[in-house]
Coordinates of C-alpha atoms and ligand atoms in Angstrom, one line a residue:
M1 CA 85.2 120.0 115.5
N2 CA 83.7 119.6 118.5
R3 CA 82.0 116.3 118.2
F4 CA 83.6 112.9 117.0
T5 CA 80.9 110.2 116.9
Q6 CA 80.4 109.1 113.3
F7 CA 81.6 109.4 110.0
E8 CA 80.6 113.4 108.5
N9 CA 81.6 113.7 104.9
K10 CA 84.6 112.4 102.9
T11 CA 86.8 115.6 102.6
I12 CA 86.7 115.5 106.8
A13 CA 87.3 112.1 106.9
E14 CA 90.0 112.6 103.9
T15 CA 92.0 115.6 105.9
L16 CA 91.9 113.5 109.6
I17 CA 93.4 110.5 107.2
E18 CA 95.9 112.6 106.2
K19 CA 96.7 114.3 109.4
A20 CA 96.8 111.2 111.3
L21 CA 99.8 109.9 108.5
E22 CA 101.4 113.5 109.0
F23 CA 101.6 112.4 112.8
K24 CA 102.9 108.8 112.4
A25 CA 105.8 110.4 110.2
N26 CA 106.1 113.5 112.9
P27 CA 104.7 112.3 116.3
L28 CA 105.7 115.3 118.5
K29 CA 105.1 118.0 115.4
N30 CA 102.1 119.7 117.6
N31 CA 103.0 118.8 121.0
T32 CA 102.6 121.9 122.8
K33 CA 99.4 122.7 120.9
G34 CA 97.5 121.1 123.6
Q35 CA 99.0 122.9 126.7
G36 CA 96.5 123.7 129.4
K37 CA 93.6 121.2 127.7
R38 CA 92.2 118.4 129.7
L39 CA 90.9 115.5 128.4
G40 CA 88.7 113.0 130.2
L41 CA 88.5 109.3 129.0
I42 CA 85.2 108.0 130.6
F43 CA 85.1 104.3 130.2
L44 CA 81.5 102.1 130.9
N45 CA 83.1 99.1 129.6
P46 CA 87.2 97.6 129.6
S47 CA 89.7 98.5 126.9
L48 CA 93.2 98.0 125.6
R49 CA 94.1 99.6 122.7
T50 CA 91.5 102.5 122.6
R51 CA 92.4 103.7 126.3
V52 CA 96.2 103.8 125.9
S53 CA 96.4 104.7 122.1
T54 CA 94.3 107.7 123.2
Q55 CA 96.2 108.9 126.3
L56 CA 99.2 108.5 123.9
A57 CA 97.7 110.8 121.3
A58 CA 96.9 113.4 123.8
T59 CA 100.1 113.0 125.5
N60 CA 101.6 114.3 121.8
L61 CA 99.9 117.2 121.6
G62 CA 100.7 117.9 125.2
V63 CA 97.0 118.0 126.4
D64 CA 96.4 116.3 129.8
S65 CA 94.3 112.9 130.1
F66 CA 92.3 111.7 132.4
V67 CA 91.0 108.0 133.0
L68 CA 87.8 107.3 135.1
N69 CA 86.6 103.7 135.2
M70 CA 82.7 104.7 135.9
D71 CA 81.8 101.5 135.9
K72 CA 84.2 100.6 138.6
E73 CA 85.0 103.3 140.2
T74 CA 82.6 105.7 140.6
W75 CA 78.6 106.1 141.8
A76 CA 76.3 103.9 139.7
L77 CA 74.6 106.4 137.0
E78 CA 70.9 106.7 136.4
M79 CA 70.3 107.6 132.7
Q80 CA 66.7 107.8 132.4
D81 CA 65.4 111.4 132.6
G82 CA 62.7 112.1 135.2
V83 CA 62.6 109.0 137.7
L84 CA 62.5 108.4 141.3
M85 CA 65.9 107.2 142.4
N86 CA 64.7 105.1 145.0
K87 CA 66.8 102.5 143.8
N88 CA 70.5 100.9 143.4
K89 CA 71.7 104.1 141.0
V90 CA 73.2 106.8 143.1
E91 CA 73.9 109.7 140.8
H92 CA 72.1 111.2 137.7
I93 CA 73.8 111.8 134.5
K94 CA 72.5 115.1 134.1
D95 CA 74.5 115.8 137.4
A96 CA 77.8 113.9 137.0
A97 CA 78.0 114.8 132.9
A98 CA 77.7 118.6 134.0
V99 CA 80.2 118.4 137.0
L100 CA 82.5 116.6 134.2
G101 CA 81.8 119.5 131.9
G102 CA 83.1 121.8 134.3
Y103 CA 86.6 119.5 134.9
F104 CA 87.4 119.2 131.3
D105 CA 87.9 120.5 127.8
M106 CA 86.8 117.5 125.9
L107 CA 85.4 114.2 127.1
A108 CA 85.8 110.7 125.3
I109 CA 83.0 108.4 126.4
R110 CA 83.2 104.3 125.8
A111 CA 79.4 103.1 126.0
F112 CA 78.5 99.7 124.8
P113 CA 74.7 99.0 123.6
T114 CA 72.8 96.5 125.8
L115 CA 72.2 94.6 123.3
T116 CA 68.4 93.8 124.9
N117 CA 67.3 97.2 124.1
K118 CA 67.3 97.5 120.5
E119 CA 65.2 101.0 120.9
E120 CA 68.0 102.4 123.1
D121 CA 70.8 101.0 121.4
T122 CA 69.5 102.1 118.1
E123 CA 69.2 105.8 119.1
D124 CA 72.7 105.6 121.0
F125 CA 71.1 106.2 124.1
T126 CA 73.9 106.6 126.5
I127 CA 76.7 108.7 124.3
N128 CA 73.9 111.3 123.8
Q129 CA 72.9 111.7 127.4
F130 CA 76.7 112.9 128.2
I131 CA 76.5 115.0 125.2
K132 CA 73.5 116.4 126.3
Y133 CA 74.8 117.3 129.2
S134 CA 78.3 117.8 129.9
G135 CA 78.0 120.8 127.3
I136 CA 81.5 119.7 126.2
P137 CA 83.2 118.7 122.8
V138 CA 83.0 114.8 123.0
I139 CA 84.6 111.8 121.2
S140 CA 83.5 108.5 120.9
L141 CA 85.7 105.9 122.3
E142 CA 83.2 103.3 120.7
S143 CA 79.1 103.6 121.5
A144 CA 76.6 101.4 121.2
I145 CA 76.3 101.6 117.2
R146 CA 79.7 102.7 116.1
H147 CA 83.4 103.0 117.2
P148 CA 84.6 105.9 114.5
L149 CA 88.1 105.9 116.2
Q150 CA 88.9 102.5 115.0
S151 CA 87.5 103.3 111.6
L152 CA 89.5 106.3 111.3
A153 CA 92.6 104.2 112.2
D154 CA 91.1 101.2 109.5
M155 CA 91.0 103.6 106.7
V156 CA 94.3 105.0 107.6
S157 CA 95.9 101.5 107.4
I158 CA 93.9 100.8 104.3
R159 CA 95.4 104.2 102.9
E160 CA 99.3 103.3 103.2
S161 CA 98.6 100.0 102.5
F162 CA 97.3 100.8 99.1
Q163 CA 99.4 102.2 96.2
E164 CA 97.2 101.2 93.4
K165 CA 95.2 104.1 91.1
R166 CA 92.1 102.0 91.6
K167 CA 89.2 101.5 94.3
P168 CA 90.2 98.8 97.0
K169 CA 88.1 96.1 96.9
V170 CA 86.8 95.6 100.7
V171 CA 85.4 92.7 102.1
L172 CA 83.8 92.7 105.7
T173 CA 83.7 89.3 106.8
W174 CA 81.6 88.0 109.7
A175 CA 83.5 85.4 111.6
P176 CA 82.4 82.8 114.6
H177 CA 81.9 83.9 118.2
I178 CA 80.9 82.5 121.5
K179 CA 79.5 85.7 123.1
S180 CA 76.8 88.2 121.8
I181 CA 78.6 91.0 120.4
P182 CA 77.9 94.6 119.3
H183 CA 77.6 95.7 115.8
A184 CA 79.3 98.6 116.3
V185 CA 82.8 98.0 114.6
A186 CA 81.0 96.6 111.5
N187 CA 78.6 99.4 111.2
S188 CA 81.4 101.9 111.5
F189 CA 83.6 100.0 109.4
S190 CA 80.8 99.7 106.8
E191 CA 79.9 103.4 107.2
W192 CA 83.4 104.5 106.7
A193 CA 84.4 102.6 103.8
L194 CA 81.5 103.7 101.6
G195 CA 81.9 107.1 102.7
C196 CA 85.7 107.1 101.7
G197 CA 84.5 105.2 98.4
H198 CA 85.8 102.2 98.9
D199 CA 84.5 99.2 96.9
L200 CA 82.8 97.0 99.8
T201 CA 81.4 93.4 99.8
I202 CA 79.7 92.4 103.3
T203 CA 79.4 88.8 104.0
H204 CA 77.9 86.9 106.6
P205 CA 75.4 84.0 107.3
V206 CA 71.8 84.5 106.4
G207 CA 70.5 86.1 109.4
Y208 CA 73.4 88.5 110.3
E209 CA 72.9 91.4 108.0
L210 CA 73.7 94.6 109.6
D211 CA 71.2 97.7 110.2
E212 CA 70.7 99.1 106.7
Q213 CA 71.5 102.6 107.8
F214 CA 75.2 101.7 107.6
T215 CA 75.5 99.3 104.6
Q216 CA 73.7 101.0 102.0
G217 CA 75.8 100.6 98.6
A218 CA 77.4 97.6 100.0
T219 CA 77.6 94.2 97.9
I220 CA 75.8 91.9 99.9
E221 CA 77.4 88.4 99.2
Y222 CA 76.1 85.1 101.5
N223 CA 79.2 82.8 99.5
Q224 CA 82.4 83.9 101.8
K225 CA 84.3 81.8 98.8
K226 CA 83.0 84.4 96.4
A227 CA 83.1 87.6 98.2
L228 CA 86.9 86.7 99.0
E229 CA 87.8 86.8 95.7
D230 CA 90.1 89.4 94.1
A231 CA 89.6 91.2 97.7
D232 CA 92.5 93.4 98.7
F233 CA 91.7 94.1 102.3
V234 CA 89.2 91.6 104.2
Y235 CA 88.5 93.1 107.6
V236 CA 87.1 89.7 110.1
K237 CA 84.5 90.5 112.8
N238 CA 82.1 88.9 114.5
W239 CA 78.7 90.3 115.5
S240 CA 75.3 89.0 116.8
A241 CA 72.0 89.0 115.1
F242 CA 70.4 92.9 114.7
N243 CA 67.0 90.7 114.2
P244 CA 66.1 89.0 116.6
Y245 CA 68.4 91.9 118.2
G246 CA 71.5 90.8 120.4
K247 CA 71.0 87.1 119.3
I248 CA 73.7 84.1 118.4
L249 CA 72.2 82.0 115.2
K250 CA 73.0 78.8 114.9
V251 CA 75.3 78.6 111.6
D252 CA 76.0 75.6 109.6
E253 CA 79.4 76.2 107.9
N254 CA 82.5 77.0 109.3
W255 CA 82.8 80.6 109.1
L256 CA 86.9 80.7 111.0
L257 CA 88.9 82.8 108.5
K258 CA 92.0 80.5 107.4
E259 CA 94.8 80.6 105.3
S260 CA 93.1 78.0 103.0
K261 CA 90.2 79.9 102.0
L262 CA 93.0 82.8 100.7
A263 CA 94.9 80.1 98.3
N264 CA 94.0 82.1 95.2
N265 CA 94.2 85.0 96.6
Q266 CA 97.6 86.0 97.6
Q267 CA 97.4 90.0 97.4
A268 CA 94.8 90.0 100.6
K269 CA 95.9 91.8 103.5
I270 CA 93.3 90.7 106.9
M271 CA 92.3 93.0 108.9
H272 CA 90.7 93.0 112.6
C273 CA 90.3 95.6 115.4
L274 CA 91.2 93.2 118.2
P275 CA 91.0 91.8 120.8
V276 CA 90.5 88.6 118.7
R277 CA 89.6 85.0 119.5
R278 CA 92.5 83.4 117.6
N279 CA 91.0 80.3 116.2
L280 CA 87.8 81.5 116.7
E281 CA 87.5 84.2 114.3
L282 CA 90.7 83.6 112.4
S283 CA 93.8 81.5 112.5
D284 CA 96.9 81.9 114.0
E285 CA 99.0 81.2 110.8
I286 CA 96.5 84.3 109.3
L287 CA 97.1 86.3 112.5
D288 CA 101.3 85.6 112.8
G289 CA 101.7 86.0 108.5
N290 CA 102.9 88.2 106.1
R291 CA 99.2 89.0 105.6
S292 CA 98.1 90.6 108.6
L293 CA 97.2 94.5 109.1
V294 CA 95.8 93.9 113.4
Q295 CA 99.6 95.5 114.1
T296 CA 99.5 98.1 111.7
Q297 CA 95.8 98.9 112.9
A298 CA 96.8 99.3 116.2
K299 CA 99.7 101.6 116.3
N300 CA 97.7 103.7 113.8
R301 CA 94.7 103.9 116.4
I302 CA 97.4 106.2 118.4
F303 CA 97.4 108.5 115.0
A304 CA 94.1 108.7 114.5
A305 CA 92.9 109.7 118.2
Q306 CA 96.1 112.4 117.6
A307 CA 94.1 113.9 114.2
V308 CA 90.6 114.1 116.3
I309 CA 92.1 115.5 119.1
D310 CA 94.2 117.9 117.0
A311 CA 90.9 119.6 115.3
M312 CA 89.1 119.4 118.4
I313 CA 91.8 122.0 119.9
Ligands
LIG401 N1 89.6 97.8 119.3 C1 89.4 98.2 120.3 O1 88.6 99.2 120.3 O2 90.3 97.7 121.5 P1 90.1 98.1 122.6 O3 88.7 97.4 123.2 O4 91.4 97.3 123.5 O5 89.6 99.1 123.2

């Protein structure tokens, strides 16, 4: 594997899920495999889980990892090719990525969307500039449109929490928020859940339709109550509108997920990638109750990252 930026196919996903579960059972199983290898973790945006879990994963494999907060600690990067650099950007991505490619064996990059330039975000411009100019294997730590390490950890969490022979019914439900939030987690969760063969329903207010390239094969249900019936897993997430791009739309009904909405569904487990705004997206009672898988998901981020880094080594 020399790139991990999206769902590729079910065989690769199954291999990574099984590997992650092996590492969860025995984290130090391959603890010398990565000796002498160096992983650069490049953050253009904030992170808690992705940063720490990926570093822990690298440590478990004997890989040296280095974090660079490029948004704060290095020169301001010019991302566009062929421009006259006579303004505030100090270094070109072509030069910076090539330097990092010479320092490290693998690069992992977090690059959020602009949420204003739809064309640039949809083509995942920033992470693709790093891929183009670094010349080494790249792992996405969340790009403009996908968050594959999160989705892999989510698939691991569903796998270990569901023992029945049938497909799990998985519901992705939109939640309220006060800020304009990227689509990456929702896109990626949909891409991975469908790719892994789960029965996926997506529920959201009218106007919050996701980019169809990620939702082909899912049931779209605008009635949240109906969508939640018989769900085995409910993934709660806010996202801004895709059209008009990056906007927050007025929503009349309350989409906060709270226990009373699940009164007729005792089996449903609740998922969220975190960070979560309590009592805006998800109620305290759910987050602190037995249904919640959020801490399991966060823990599984280590083993998901470990499976990916192991495959790259
Ligand atoms: N879920 C997730 O990616 O968390 P961080 O933004 O804290 O890394």
